[in-house]
PDB file of C-alpha atoms in Angstrom:
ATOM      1  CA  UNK A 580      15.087 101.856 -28.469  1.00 85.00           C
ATOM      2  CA  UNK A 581      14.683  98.269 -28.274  1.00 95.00           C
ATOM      3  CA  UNK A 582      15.239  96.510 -31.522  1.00 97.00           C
ATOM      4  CA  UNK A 583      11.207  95.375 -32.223  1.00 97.00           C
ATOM      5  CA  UNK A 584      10.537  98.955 -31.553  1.00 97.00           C
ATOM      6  CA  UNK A 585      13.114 100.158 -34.539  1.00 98.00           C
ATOM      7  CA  UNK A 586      11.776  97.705 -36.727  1.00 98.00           C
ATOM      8  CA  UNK A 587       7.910  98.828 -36.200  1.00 98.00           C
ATOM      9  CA  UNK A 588       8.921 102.846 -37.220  1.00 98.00           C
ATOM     10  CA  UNK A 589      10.992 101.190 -40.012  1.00 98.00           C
ATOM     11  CA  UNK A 590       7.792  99.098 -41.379  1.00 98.00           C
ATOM     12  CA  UNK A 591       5.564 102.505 -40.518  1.00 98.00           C
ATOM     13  CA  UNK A 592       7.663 104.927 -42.425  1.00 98.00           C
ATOM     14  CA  UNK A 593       8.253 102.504 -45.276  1.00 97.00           C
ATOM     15  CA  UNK A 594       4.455 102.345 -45.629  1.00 97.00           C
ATOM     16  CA  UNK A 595       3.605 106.317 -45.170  1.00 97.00           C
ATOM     17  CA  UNK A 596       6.530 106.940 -47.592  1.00 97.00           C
ATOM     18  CA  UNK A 597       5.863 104.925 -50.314  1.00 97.00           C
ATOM     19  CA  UNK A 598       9.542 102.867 -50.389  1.00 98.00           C
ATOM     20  CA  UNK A 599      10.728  99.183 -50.555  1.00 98.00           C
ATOM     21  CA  UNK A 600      13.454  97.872 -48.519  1.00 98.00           C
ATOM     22  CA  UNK A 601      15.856  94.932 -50.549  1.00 98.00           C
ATOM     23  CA  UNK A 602      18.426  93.715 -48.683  1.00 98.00           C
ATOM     24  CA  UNK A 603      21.000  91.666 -49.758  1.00 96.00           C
ATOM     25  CA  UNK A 604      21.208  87.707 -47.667  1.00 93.00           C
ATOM     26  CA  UNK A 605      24.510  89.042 -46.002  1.00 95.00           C
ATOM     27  CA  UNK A 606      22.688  91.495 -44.044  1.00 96.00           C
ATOM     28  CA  UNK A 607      21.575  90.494 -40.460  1.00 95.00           C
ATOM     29  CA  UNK A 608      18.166  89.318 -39.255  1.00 95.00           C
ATOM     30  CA  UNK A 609      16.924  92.119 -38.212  1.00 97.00           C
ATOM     31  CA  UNK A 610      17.594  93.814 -41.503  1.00 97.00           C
ATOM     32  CA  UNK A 611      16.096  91.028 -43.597  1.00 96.00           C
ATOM     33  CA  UNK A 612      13.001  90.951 -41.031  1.00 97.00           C
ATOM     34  CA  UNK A 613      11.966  94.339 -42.154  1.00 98.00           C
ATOM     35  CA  UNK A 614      12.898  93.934 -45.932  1.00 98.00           C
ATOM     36  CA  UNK A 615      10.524  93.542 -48.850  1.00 98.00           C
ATOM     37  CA  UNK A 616      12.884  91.525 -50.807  1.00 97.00           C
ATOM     38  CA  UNK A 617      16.055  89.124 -49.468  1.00 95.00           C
ATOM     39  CA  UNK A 618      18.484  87.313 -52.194  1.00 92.00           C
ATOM     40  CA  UNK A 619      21.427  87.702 -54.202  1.00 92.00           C
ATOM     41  CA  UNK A 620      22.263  91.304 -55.396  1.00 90.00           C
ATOM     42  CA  UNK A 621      20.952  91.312 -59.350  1.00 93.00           C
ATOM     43  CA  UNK A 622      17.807  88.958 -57.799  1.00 93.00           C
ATOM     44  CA  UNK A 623      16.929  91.941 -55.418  1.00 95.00           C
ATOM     45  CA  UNK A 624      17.257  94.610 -58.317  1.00 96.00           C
ATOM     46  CA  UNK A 625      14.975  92.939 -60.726  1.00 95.00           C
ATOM     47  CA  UNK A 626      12.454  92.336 -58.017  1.00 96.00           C
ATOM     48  CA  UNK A 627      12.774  96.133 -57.386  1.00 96.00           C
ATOM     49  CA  UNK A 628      12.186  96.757 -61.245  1.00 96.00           C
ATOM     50  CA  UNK A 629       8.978  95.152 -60.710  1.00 97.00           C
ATOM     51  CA  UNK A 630       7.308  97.064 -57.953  1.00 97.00           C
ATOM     52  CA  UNK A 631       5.715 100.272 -57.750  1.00 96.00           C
ATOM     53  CA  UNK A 632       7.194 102.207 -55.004  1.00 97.00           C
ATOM     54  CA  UNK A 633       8.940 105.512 -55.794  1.00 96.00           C
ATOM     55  CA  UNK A 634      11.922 105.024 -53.369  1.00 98.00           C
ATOM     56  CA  UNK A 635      14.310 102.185 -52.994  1.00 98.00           C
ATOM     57  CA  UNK A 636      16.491 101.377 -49.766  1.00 98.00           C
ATOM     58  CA  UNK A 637      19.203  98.882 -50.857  1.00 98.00           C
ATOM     59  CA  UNK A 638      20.847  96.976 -47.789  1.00 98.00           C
ATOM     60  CA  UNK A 639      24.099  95.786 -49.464  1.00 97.00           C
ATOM     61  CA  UNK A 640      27.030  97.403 -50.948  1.00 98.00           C
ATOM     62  CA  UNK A 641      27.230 100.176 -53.781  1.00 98.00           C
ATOM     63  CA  UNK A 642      27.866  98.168 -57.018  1.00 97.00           C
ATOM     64  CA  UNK A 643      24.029  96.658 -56.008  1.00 97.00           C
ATOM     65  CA  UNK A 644      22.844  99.835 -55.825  1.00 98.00           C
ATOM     66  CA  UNK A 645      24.303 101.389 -58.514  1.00 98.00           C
ATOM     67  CA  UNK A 646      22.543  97.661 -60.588  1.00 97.00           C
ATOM     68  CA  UNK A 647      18.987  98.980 -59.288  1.00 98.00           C
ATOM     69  CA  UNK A 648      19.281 102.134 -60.850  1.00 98.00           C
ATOM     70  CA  UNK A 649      20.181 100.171 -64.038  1.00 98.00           C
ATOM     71  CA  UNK A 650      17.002  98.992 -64.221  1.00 97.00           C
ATOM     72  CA  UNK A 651      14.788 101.606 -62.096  1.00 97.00           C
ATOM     73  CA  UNK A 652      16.080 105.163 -63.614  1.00 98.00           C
ATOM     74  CA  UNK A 653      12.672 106.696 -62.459  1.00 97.00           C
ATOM     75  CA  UNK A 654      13.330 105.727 -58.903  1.00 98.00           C
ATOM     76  CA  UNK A 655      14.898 107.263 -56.195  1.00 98.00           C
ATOM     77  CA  UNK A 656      17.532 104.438 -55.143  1.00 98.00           C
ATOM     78  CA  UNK A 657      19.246 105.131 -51.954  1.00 98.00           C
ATOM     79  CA  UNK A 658      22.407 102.937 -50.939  1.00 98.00           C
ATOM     80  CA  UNK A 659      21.394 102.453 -46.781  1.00 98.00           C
ATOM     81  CA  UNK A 660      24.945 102.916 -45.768  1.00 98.00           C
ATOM     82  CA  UNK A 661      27.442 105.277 -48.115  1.00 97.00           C
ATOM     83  CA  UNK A 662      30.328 103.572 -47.187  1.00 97.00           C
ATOM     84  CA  UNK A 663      29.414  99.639 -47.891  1.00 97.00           C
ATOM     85  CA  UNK A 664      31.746  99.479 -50.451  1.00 96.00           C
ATOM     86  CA  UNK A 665      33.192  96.185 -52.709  1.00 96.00           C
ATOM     87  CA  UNK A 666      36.745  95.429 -52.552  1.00 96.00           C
ATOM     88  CA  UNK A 667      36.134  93.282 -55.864  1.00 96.00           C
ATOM     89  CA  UNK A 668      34.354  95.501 -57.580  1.00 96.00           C
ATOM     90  CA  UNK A 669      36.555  98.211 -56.868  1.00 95.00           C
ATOM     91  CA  UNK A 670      39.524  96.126 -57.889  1.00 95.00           C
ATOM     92  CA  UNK A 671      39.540  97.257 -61.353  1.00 96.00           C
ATOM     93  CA  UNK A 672      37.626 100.528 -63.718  1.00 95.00           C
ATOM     94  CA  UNK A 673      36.572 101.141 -66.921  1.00 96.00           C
ATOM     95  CA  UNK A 674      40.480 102.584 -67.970  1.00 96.00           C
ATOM     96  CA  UNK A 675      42.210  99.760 -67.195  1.00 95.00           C
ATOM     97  CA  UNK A 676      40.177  96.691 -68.995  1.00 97.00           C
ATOM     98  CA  UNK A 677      40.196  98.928 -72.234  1.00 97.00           C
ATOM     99  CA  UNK A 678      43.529  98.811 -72.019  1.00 96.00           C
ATOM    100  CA  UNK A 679      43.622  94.998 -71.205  1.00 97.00           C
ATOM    101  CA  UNK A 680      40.922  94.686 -74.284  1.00 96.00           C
ATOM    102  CA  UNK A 681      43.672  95.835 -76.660  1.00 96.00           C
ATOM    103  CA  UNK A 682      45.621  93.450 -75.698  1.00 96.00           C
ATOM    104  CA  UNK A 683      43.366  90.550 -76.778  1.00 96.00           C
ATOM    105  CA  UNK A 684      41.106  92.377 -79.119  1.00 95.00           C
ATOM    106  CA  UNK A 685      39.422  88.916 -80.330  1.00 96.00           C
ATOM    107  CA  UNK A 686      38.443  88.064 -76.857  1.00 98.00           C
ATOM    108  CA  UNK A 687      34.953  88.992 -75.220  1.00 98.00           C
ATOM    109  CA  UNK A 688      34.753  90.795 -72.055  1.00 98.00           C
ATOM    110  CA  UNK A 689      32.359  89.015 -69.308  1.00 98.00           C
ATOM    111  CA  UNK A 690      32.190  90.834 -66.232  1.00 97.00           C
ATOM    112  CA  UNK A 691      31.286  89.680 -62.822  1.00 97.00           C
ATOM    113  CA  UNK A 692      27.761  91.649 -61.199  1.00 96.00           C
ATOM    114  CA  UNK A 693      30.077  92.239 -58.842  1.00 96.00           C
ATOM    115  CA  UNK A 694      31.542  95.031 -60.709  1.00 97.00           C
ATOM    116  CA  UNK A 695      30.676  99.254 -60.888  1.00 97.00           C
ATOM    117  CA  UNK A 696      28.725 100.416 -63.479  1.00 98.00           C
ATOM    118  CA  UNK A 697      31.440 102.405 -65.467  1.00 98.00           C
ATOM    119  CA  UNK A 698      33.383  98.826 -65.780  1.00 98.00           C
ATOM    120  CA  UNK A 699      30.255  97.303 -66.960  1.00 98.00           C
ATOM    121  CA  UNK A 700      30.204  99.690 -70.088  1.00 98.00           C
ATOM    122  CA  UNK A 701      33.413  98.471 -71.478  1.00 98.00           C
ATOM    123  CA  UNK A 702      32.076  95.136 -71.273  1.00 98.00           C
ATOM    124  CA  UNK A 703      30.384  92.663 -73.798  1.00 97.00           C
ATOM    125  CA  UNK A 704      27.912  90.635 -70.782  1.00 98.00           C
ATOM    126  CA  UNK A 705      27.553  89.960 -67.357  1.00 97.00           C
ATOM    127  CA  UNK A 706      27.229  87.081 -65.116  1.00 97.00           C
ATOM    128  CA  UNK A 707      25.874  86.302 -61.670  1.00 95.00           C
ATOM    129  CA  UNK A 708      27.379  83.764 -59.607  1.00 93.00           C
ATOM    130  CA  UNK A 709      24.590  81.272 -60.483  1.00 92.00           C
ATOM    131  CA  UNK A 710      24.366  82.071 -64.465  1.00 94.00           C
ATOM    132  CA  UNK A 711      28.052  82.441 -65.178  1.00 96.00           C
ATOM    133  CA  UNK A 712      28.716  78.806 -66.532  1.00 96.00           C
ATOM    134  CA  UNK A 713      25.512  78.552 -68.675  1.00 96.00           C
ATOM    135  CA  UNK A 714      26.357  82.198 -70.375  1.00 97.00           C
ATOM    136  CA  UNK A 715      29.760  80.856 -70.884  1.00 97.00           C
ATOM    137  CA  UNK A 716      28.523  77.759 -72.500  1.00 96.00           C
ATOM    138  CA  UNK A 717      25.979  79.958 -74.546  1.00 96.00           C
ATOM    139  CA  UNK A 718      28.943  82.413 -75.926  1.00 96.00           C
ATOM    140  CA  UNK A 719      29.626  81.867 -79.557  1.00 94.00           C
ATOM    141  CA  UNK A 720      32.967  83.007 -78.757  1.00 95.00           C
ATOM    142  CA  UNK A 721      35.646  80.467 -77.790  1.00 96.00           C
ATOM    143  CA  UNK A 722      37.837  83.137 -76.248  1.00 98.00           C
ATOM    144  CA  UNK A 723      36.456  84.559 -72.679  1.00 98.00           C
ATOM    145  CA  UNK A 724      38.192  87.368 -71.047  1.00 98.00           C
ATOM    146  CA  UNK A 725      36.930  87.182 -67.948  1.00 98.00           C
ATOM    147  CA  UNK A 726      36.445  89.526 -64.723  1.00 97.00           C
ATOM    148  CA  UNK A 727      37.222  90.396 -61.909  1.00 97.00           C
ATOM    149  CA  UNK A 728      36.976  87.059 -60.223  1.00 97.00           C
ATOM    150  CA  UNK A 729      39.927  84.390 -61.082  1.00 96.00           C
ATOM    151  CA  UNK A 730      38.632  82.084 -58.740  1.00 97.00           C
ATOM    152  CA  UNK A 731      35.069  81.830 -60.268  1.00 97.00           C
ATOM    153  CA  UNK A 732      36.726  82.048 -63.457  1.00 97.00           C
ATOM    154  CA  UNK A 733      38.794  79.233 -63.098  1.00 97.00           C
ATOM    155  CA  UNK A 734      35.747  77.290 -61.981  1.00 97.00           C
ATOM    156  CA  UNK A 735      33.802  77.830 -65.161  1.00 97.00           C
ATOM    157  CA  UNK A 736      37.295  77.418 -67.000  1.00 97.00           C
ATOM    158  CA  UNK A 737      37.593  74.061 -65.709  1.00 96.00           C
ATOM    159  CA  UNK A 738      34.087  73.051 -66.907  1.00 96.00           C
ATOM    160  CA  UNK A 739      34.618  74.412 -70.389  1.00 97.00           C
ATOM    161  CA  UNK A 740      37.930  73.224 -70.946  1.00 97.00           C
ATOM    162  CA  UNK A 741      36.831  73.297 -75.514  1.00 97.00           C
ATOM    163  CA  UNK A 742      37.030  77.209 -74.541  1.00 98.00           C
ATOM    164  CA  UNK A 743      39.866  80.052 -73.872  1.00 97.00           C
ATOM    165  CA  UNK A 744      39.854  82.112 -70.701  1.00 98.00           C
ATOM    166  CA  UNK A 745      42.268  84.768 -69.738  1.00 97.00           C
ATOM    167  CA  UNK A 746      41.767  85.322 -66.078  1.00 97.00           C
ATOM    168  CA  UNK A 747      43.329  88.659 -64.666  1.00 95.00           C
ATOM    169  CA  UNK A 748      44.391  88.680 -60.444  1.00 90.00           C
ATOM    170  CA  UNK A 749      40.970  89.759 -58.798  1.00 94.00           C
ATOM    171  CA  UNK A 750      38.405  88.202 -56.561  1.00 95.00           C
ATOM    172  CA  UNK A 751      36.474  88.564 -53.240  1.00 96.00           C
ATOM    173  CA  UNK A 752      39.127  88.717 -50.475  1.00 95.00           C
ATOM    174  CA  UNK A 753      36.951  87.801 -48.009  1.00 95.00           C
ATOM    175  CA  UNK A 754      36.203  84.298 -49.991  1.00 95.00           C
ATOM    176  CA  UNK A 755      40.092  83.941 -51.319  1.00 92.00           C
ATOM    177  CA  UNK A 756      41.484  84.173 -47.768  1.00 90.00           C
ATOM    178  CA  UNK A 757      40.208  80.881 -46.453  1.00 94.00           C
ATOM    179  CA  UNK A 758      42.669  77.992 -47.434  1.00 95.00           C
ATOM    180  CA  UNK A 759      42.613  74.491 -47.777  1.00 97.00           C
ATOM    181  CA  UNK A 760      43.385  73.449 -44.171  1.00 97.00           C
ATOM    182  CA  UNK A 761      40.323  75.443 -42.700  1.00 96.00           C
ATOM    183  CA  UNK A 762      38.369  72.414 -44.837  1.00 97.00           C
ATOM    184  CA  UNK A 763      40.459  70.037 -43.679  1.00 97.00           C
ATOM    185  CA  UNK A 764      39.950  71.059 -40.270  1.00 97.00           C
ATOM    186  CA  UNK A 765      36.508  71.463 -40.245  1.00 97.00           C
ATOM    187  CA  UNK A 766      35.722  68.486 -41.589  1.00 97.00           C
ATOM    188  CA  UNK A 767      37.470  67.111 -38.977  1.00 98.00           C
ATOM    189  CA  UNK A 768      35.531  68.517 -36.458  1.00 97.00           C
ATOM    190  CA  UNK A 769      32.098  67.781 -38.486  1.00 98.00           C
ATOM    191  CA  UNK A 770      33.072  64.264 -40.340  1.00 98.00           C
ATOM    192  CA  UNK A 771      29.000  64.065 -40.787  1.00 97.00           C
ATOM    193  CA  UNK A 772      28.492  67.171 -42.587  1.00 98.00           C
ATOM    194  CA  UNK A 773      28.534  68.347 -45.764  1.00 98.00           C
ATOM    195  CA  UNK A 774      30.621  70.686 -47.524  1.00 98.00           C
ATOM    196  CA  UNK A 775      28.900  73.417 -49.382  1.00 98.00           C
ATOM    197  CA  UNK A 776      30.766  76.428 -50.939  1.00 98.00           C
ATOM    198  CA  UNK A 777      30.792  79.548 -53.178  1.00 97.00           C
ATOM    199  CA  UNK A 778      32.655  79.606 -56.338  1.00 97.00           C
ATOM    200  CA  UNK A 779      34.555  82.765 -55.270  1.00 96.00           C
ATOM    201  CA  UNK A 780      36.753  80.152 -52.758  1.00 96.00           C
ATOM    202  CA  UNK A 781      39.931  79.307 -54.199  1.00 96.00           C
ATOM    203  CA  UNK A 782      40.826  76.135 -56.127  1.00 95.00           C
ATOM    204  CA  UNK A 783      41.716  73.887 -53.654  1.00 97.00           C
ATOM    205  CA  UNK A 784      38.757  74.667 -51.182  1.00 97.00           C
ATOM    206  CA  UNK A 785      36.329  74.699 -54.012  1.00 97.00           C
ATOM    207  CA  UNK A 786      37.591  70.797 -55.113  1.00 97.00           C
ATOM    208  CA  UNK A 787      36.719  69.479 -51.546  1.00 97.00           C
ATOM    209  CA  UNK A 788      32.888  70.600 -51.690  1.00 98.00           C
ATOM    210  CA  UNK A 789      29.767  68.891 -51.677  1.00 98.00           C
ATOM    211  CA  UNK A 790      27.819  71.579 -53.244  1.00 98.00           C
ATOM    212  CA  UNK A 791      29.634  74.538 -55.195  1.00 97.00           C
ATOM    213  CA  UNK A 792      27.554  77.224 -55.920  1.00 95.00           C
ATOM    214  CA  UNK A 793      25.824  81.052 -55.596  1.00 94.00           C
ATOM    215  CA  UNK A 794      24.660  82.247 -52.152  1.00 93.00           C
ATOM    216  CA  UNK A 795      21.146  81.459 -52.746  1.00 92.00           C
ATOM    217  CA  UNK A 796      22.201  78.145 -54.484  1.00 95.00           C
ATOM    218  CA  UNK A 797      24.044  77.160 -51.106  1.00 97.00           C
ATOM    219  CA  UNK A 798      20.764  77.841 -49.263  1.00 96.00           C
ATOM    220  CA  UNK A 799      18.317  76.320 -51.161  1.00 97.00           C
ATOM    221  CA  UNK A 800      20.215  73.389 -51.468  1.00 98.00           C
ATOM    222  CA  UNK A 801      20.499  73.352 -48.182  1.00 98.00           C
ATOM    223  CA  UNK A 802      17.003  73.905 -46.991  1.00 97.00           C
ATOM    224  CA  UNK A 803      15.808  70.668 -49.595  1.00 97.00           C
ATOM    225  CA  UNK A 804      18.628  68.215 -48.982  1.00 98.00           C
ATOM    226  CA  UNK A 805      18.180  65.341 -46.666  1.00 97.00           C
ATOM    227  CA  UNK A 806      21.301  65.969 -44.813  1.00 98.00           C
ATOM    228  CA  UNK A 807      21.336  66.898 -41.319  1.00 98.00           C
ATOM    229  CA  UNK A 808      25.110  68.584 -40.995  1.00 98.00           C
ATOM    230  CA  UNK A 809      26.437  71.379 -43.332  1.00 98.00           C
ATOM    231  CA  UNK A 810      29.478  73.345 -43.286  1.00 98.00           C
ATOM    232  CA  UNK A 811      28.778  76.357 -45.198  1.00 98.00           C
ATOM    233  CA  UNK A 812      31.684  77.915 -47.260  1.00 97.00           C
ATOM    234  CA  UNK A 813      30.805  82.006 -47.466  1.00 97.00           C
ATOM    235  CA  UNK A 814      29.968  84.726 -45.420  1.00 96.00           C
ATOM    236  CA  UNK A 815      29.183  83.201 -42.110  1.00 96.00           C
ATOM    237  CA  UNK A 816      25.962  85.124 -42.313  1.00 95.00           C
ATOM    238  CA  UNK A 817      24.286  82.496 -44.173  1.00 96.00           C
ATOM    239  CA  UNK A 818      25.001  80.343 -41.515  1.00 97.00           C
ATOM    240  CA  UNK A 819      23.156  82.609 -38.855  1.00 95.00           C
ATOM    241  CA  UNK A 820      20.105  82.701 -41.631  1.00 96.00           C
ATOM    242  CA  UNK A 821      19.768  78.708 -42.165  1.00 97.00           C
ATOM    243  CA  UNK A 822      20.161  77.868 -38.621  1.00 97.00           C
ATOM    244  CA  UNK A 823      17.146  80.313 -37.812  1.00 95.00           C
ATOM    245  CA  UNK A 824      15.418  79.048 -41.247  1.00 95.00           C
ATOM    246  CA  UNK A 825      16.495  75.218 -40.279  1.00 97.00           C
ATOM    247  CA  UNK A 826      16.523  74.096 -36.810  1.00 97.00           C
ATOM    248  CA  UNK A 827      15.610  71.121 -37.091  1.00 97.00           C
ATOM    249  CA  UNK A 828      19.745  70.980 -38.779  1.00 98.00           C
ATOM    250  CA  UNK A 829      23.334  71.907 -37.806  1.00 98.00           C
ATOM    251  CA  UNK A 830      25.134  74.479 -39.923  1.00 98.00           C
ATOM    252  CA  UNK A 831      28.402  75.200 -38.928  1.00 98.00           C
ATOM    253  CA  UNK A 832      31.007  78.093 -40.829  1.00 97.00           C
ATOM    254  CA  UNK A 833      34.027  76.950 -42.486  1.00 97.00           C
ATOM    255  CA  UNK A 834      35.674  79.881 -40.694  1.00 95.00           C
ATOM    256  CA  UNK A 835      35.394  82.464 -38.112  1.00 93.00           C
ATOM    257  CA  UNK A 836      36.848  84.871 -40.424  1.00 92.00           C
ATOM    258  CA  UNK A 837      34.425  84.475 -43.078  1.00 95.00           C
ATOM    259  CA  UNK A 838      33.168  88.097 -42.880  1.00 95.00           C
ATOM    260  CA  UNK A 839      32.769  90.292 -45.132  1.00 95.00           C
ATOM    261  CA  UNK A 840      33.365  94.076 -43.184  1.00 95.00           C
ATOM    262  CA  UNK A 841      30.959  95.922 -46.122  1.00 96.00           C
ATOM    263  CA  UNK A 842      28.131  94.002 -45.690  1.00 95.00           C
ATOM    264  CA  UNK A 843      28.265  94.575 -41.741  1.00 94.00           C
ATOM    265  CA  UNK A 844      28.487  97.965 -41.934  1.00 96.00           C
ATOM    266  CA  UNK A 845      24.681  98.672 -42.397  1.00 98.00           C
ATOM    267  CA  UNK A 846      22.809  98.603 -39.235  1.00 97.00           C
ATOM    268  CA  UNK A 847      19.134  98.925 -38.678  1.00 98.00           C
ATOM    269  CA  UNK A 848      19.479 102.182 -37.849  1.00 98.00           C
ATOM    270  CA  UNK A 849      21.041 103.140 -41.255  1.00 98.00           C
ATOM    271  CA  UNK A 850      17.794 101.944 -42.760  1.00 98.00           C
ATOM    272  CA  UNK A 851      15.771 103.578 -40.057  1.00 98.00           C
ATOM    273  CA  UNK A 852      17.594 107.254 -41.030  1.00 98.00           C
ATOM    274  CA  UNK A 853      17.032 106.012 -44.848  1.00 98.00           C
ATOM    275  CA  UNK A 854      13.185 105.926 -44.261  1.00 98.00           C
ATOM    276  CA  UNK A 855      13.259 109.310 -42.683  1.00 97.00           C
ATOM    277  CA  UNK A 856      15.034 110.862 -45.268  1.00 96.00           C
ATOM    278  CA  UNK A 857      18.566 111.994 -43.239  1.00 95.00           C
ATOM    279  CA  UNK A 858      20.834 108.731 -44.067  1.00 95.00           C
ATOM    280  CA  UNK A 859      22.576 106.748 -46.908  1.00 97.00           C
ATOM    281  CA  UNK A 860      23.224 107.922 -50.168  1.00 98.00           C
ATOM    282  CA  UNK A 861      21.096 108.540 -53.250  1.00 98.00           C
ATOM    283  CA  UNK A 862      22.537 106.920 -56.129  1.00 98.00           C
ATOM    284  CA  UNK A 863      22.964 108.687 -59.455  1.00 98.00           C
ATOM    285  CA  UNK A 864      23.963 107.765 -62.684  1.00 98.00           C
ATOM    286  CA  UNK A 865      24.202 109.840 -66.085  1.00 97.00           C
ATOM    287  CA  UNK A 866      22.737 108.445 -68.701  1.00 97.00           C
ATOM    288  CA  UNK A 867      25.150 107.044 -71.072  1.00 97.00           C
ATOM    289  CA  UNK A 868      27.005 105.257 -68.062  1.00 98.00           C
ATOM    290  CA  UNK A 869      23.502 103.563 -67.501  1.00 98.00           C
ATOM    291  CA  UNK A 870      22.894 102.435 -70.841  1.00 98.00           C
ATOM    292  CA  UNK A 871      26.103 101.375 -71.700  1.00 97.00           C
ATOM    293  CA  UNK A 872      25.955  99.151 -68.357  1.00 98.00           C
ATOM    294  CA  UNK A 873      22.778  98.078 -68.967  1.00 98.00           C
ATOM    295  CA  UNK A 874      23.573  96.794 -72.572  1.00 97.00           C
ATOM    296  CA  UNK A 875      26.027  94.244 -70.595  1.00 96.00           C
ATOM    297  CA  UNK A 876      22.884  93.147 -68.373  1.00 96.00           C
ATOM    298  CA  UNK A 877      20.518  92.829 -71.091  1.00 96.00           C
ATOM    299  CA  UNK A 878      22.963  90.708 -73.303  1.00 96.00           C
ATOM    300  CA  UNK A 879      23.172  88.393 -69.306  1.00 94.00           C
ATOM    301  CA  UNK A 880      19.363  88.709 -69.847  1.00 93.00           C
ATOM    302  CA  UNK A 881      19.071  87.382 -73.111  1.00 93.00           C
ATOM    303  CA  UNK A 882      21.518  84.554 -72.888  1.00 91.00           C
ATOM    304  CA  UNK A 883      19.378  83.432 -69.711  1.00 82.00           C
TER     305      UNK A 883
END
């Protein structure tokens, strides 16, 4: 089947069977072509919170999945491809941060999204990428235990140097990988363009940038700035997306190896087999891990 004719049965059995599609901006083109809703992951799950469909297909990795049932526990929410996975969220469980919590009993516990649901029940709030500095701010504590990311840790450290962070050895390692000389270099290449990154880079990429911000923040700023040139500092998807959103601009990736292997690993025909019922994985949750990980969303909620 050609691809135009996948995505036609895809937008025919989505209809006949009541579901929405989210997928995640990572995904390819032909995924977010036959999706309901594209963004960041907690974006997509409040949009699905909203709608009326019975069925979900998320188009992302688990820990987004596992955030839609959060907030959808009447729908079915089916994870497109069972083995999209998160190295960071998976770098750490519940066990080991209540263990870490003893240590510094005084300090409160702001986890990453990018974290599983049984973490997020040991926790006091979460952040997004895009919210994490303001809910910082907004904390009436001065002491911040914060996880699993050290690199977008650091950055909101840096910013809030009248507060106390304890940063533990976790982060994306498809963001941490990428070093200060693939900036150097292509800049060199691309002396025109600017330099727009995600928070989840290291230190010393992150102080070179233009821009540093969520996924969605990159775009956007993207799409509205004047500039014509752009290197784009995360997963060289977003690159493939603004060039096909943009062309009257360059974007070029800070690095071929800017890929992130879980994203990639849903294909249009794992949503096809999703919307006839034989593929991915339902998601379930019992009840108390729900709420618990919920409490840490609402508090995100609340603080804005």
């Amino acid at each position: 089947m050609a691809i135009k004719d996948i995505q036609q049965e895809i937008l025919k059995l989505k209809k006949e069977n009541d579901i929405c599609i989210l997928a995640h901006c990572y995904q390819s083109p032909e995924i977010l072509e036959v999706a309901d809703y594209t963004g960041d992951s907690f974006g997509l799950a409040v949009e699905a919170s909203k709608v009326g469909n019975k069925t979900v297909i998320m188009c992302g990795v688990r820990f987004m999945a596992e955030t839609v049932k959060i907030l959808s526990p009447e729908k079915t929410v089916i994870l497109s491809n069972a083995d999209a996975g998160c190295p960071m969220a998976e770098m750490m469980d519940k066990d080991v941060i209540s263990e870490v919590k003893k240590q510094y009993p005084d300090y409160t516990v702001v986890a990453y999204i990018n974290t599983t649901s049984e973490l997020k029940t040991v926790c006091d709030v979460c952040v997004t990428s895009s919210s994490a500095l303001k809910i910082c701010q907004k904390l009436d504590s001065d002491k911040i235990l914060f996880i699993p990311d050290r690199n977008l840790g650091s950055w909101i450290a840096e910013k809030l140097p009248e507060k106390e962070f304890k940063l533990l050895s976790g982060g994306c390692p498809t963001h941490a990988k990428i070093g200060k000389e693939a900036v150097l270099k292509a800049k060199e290449m691309h002396p025109d363009a600017l330099f727009l990154v995600h928070p989840e880079c290291v230190r010393e990429v992150v102080e070179l940038a233009d821009y540093v911000g969520s996924t969605t923040g990159i775009m956007d700023y993207a799409r509205k700035s004047d500039a014509k040139e752009f290197i784009i500092g995360t997963e060289n998807s977003i690159v493939t997306h603004l060039q096909l959103e943009c062309p009257d601009k360059m974007f070029y990736p800070l690095s071929k190896n800017l890929i992130c292997s879980n994203m990639k690993a849903t294909t249009l025909v794992d949503v096809l087999n999703c919307c006839k019922g034989c593929g991915g994985e339902v998601i379930e949750l019992d009840e108390e891990t729900r709420l618990g990980a919920k409490r840490c969303i609402d508090k995100m909620i609340e603080l804005g």
